XYZ file of C-alpha atoms in Angstrom:
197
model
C 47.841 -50.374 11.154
C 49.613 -49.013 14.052
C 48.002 -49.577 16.805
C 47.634 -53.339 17.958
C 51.212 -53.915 15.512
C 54.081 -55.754 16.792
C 56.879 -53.456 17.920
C 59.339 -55.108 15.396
C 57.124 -55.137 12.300
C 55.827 -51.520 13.046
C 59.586 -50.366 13.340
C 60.719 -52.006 10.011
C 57.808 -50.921 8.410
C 58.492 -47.600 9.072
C 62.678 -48.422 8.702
C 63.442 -47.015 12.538
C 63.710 -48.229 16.070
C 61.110 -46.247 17.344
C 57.400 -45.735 16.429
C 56.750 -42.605 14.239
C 53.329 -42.201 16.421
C 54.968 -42.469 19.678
C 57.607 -39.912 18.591
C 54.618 -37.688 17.464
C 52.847 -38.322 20.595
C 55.576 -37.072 23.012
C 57.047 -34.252 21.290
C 53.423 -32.750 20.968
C 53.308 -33.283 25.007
C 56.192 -31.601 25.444
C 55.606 -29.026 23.010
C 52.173 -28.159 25.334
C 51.776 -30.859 27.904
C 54.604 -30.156 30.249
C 53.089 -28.047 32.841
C 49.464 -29.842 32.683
C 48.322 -30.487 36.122
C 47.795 -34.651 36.145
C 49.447 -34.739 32.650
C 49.157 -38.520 31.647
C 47.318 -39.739 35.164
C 44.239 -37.500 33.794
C 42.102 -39.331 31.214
C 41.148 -37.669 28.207
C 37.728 -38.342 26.023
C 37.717 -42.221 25.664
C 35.746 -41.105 22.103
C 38.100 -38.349 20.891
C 41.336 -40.812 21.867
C 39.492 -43.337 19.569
C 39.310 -41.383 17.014
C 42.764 -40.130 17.146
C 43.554 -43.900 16.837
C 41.323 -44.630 13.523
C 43.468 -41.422 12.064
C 46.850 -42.712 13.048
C 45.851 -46.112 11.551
C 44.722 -45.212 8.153
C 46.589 -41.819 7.593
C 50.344 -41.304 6.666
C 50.194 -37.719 7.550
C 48.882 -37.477 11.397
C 48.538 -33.746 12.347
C 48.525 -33.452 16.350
C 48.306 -29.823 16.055
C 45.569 -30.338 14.339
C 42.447 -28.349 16.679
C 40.554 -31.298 16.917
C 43.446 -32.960 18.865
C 44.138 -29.644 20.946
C 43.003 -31.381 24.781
C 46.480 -32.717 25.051
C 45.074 -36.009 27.547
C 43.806 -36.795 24.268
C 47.081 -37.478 23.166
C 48.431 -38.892 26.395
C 45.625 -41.402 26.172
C 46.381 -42.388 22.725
C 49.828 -42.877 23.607
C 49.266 -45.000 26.705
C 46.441 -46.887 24.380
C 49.035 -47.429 22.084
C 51.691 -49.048 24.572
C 48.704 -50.989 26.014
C 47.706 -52.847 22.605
C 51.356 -53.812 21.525
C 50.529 -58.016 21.404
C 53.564 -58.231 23.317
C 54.967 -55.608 25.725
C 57.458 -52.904 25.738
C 59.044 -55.033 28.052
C 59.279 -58.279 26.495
C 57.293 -61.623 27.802
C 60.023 -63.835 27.846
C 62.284 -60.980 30.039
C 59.344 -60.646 32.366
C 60.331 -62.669 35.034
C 63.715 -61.563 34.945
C 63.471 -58.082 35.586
C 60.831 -59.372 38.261
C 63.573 -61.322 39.940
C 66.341 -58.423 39.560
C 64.078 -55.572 41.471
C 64.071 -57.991 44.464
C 67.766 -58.634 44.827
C 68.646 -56.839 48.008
C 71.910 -54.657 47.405
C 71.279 -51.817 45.600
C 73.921 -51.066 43.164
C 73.519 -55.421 42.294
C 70.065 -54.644 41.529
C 70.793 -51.520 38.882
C 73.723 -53.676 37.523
C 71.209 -56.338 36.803
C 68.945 -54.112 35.118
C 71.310 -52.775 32.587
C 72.223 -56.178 31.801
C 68.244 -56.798 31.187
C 67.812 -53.763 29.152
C 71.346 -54.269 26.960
C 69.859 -57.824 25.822
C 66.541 -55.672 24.610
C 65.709 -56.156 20.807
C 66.697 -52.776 19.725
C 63.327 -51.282 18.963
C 62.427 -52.266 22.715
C 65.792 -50.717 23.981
C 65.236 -47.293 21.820
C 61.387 -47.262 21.939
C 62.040 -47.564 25.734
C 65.125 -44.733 26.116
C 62.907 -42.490 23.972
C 59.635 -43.021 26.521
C 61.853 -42.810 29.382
C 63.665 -39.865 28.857
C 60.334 -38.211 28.139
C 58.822 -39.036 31.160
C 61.715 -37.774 32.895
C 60.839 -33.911 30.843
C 57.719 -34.708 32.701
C 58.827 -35.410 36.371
C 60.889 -32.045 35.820
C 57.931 -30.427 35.543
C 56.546 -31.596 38.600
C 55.880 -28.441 40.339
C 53.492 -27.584 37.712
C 51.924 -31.047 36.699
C 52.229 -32.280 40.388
C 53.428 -35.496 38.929
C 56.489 -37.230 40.326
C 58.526 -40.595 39.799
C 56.270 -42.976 42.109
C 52.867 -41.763 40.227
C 54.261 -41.861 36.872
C 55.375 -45.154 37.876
C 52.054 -46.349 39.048
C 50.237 -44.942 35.589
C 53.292 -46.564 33.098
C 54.552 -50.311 35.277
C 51.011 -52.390 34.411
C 51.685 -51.074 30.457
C 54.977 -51.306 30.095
C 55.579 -55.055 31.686
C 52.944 -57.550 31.981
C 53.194 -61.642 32.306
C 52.446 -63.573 29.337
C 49.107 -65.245 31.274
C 47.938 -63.206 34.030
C 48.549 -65.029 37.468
C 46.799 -65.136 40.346
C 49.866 -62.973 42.537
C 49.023 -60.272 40.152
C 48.547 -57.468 42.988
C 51.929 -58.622 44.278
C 53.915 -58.267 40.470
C 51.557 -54.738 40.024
C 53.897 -53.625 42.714
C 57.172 -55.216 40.927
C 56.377 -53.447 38.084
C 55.750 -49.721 39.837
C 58.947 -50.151 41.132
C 60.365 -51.410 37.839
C 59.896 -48.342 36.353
C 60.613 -46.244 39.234
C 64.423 -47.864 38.995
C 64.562 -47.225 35.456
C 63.697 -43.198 36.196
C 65.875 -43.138 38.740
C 68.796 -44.538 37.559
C 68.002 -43.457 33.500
C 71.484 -42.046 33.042
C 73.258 -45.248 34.108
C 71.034 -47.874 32.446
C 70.659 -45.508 29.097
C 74.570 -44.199 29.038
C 74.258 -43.141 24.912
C 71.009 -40.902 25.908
């Protein structure tokens, strides 16, 4: 399977650092996605994105040119879906609270330096899987103009999927708003915390 795998036994499976089906997934989006108004806010056909998921679980070769996979939030969905069922996070559990505590500290260029230090310590299929998604949704920010989408709503769409506490707690409104802002540093500041990409 692929979807519902753990990061580190998907990647070794498939002898990389970043998911085949992710890679798939975002150069078909930026093959045709780019200029989509609401391109990955937009949900596609909870059905279709299913079945999209059954094929990239028991195929090898996963065609997303492929007509049937042609409305391209169908493929935004599955992606997303896919991020959402890792049992742990892009963002590891046990660096959850960390990056928590380093978006609070006050002084700015502290806070980015903390960050990087975070992200360095990734496993590397976290750190690639996460350079690769990033720089993506960057392509996608450019593109704003057309897709009217922009750092603080692709934010709000990706920080509840990409980091998430081990067991939910109750301030869970409170770390929702951590987490935006998470991923708002992280497209912000890409080019510092990613310096190889």
């Amino acid at each position: 399977n692929v979807f519902g795998c753990h990061l580190d036994t998907l990647c070794h499976r498939e002898n990389g650092t970043v998911p085949r089906f992710l890679d798939k997934c975002i150069r078909t989006v930026e093959r045709r996605g780019l200029d989509v108004d609401g391109i990955y806010r937009v949900s596609g056909n909870l059905a279709v994105i299913q079945k999209l998921r059954h094929k990239a679980d028991h195929e090898e070769s996963l065609d997303l040119e492929d007509g049937q996979w042609e409305e391209v939030h169908v493929v935004t969905g599955a992606l997303k879906l896919f991020l959402r069922e890792l049992p742990e996070p892009l963002f590891p559990f046990a660096s959850f609270d960390k990056f928590i505590a380093a978006i609070q500290e006050t002084d700015y260029s502290q806070k980015v330096s903390f960050i990087k230090d975070l992200i360095g310590c990734l496993p590397l299929p976290n750190h690639d899987t996460m350079a690769r998604l990033f720089r993506h949704l960057l392509k996608v920010i450019e593109h704003g103009e057309f897709n009217r989408m922009s750092v603080p709503s692709v934010s709000i769409v990706f920080g509840p999927t990409l980091l998430r506490p081990q067991i939910e707690s109750p301030n869970f409104t409170v770390h929702m708003v951590f987490q935006t802002r998470i991923v708002e540093l992280i497209l912000n500041e890409f080019h510092k915390l990613f310096p190889s990409q």
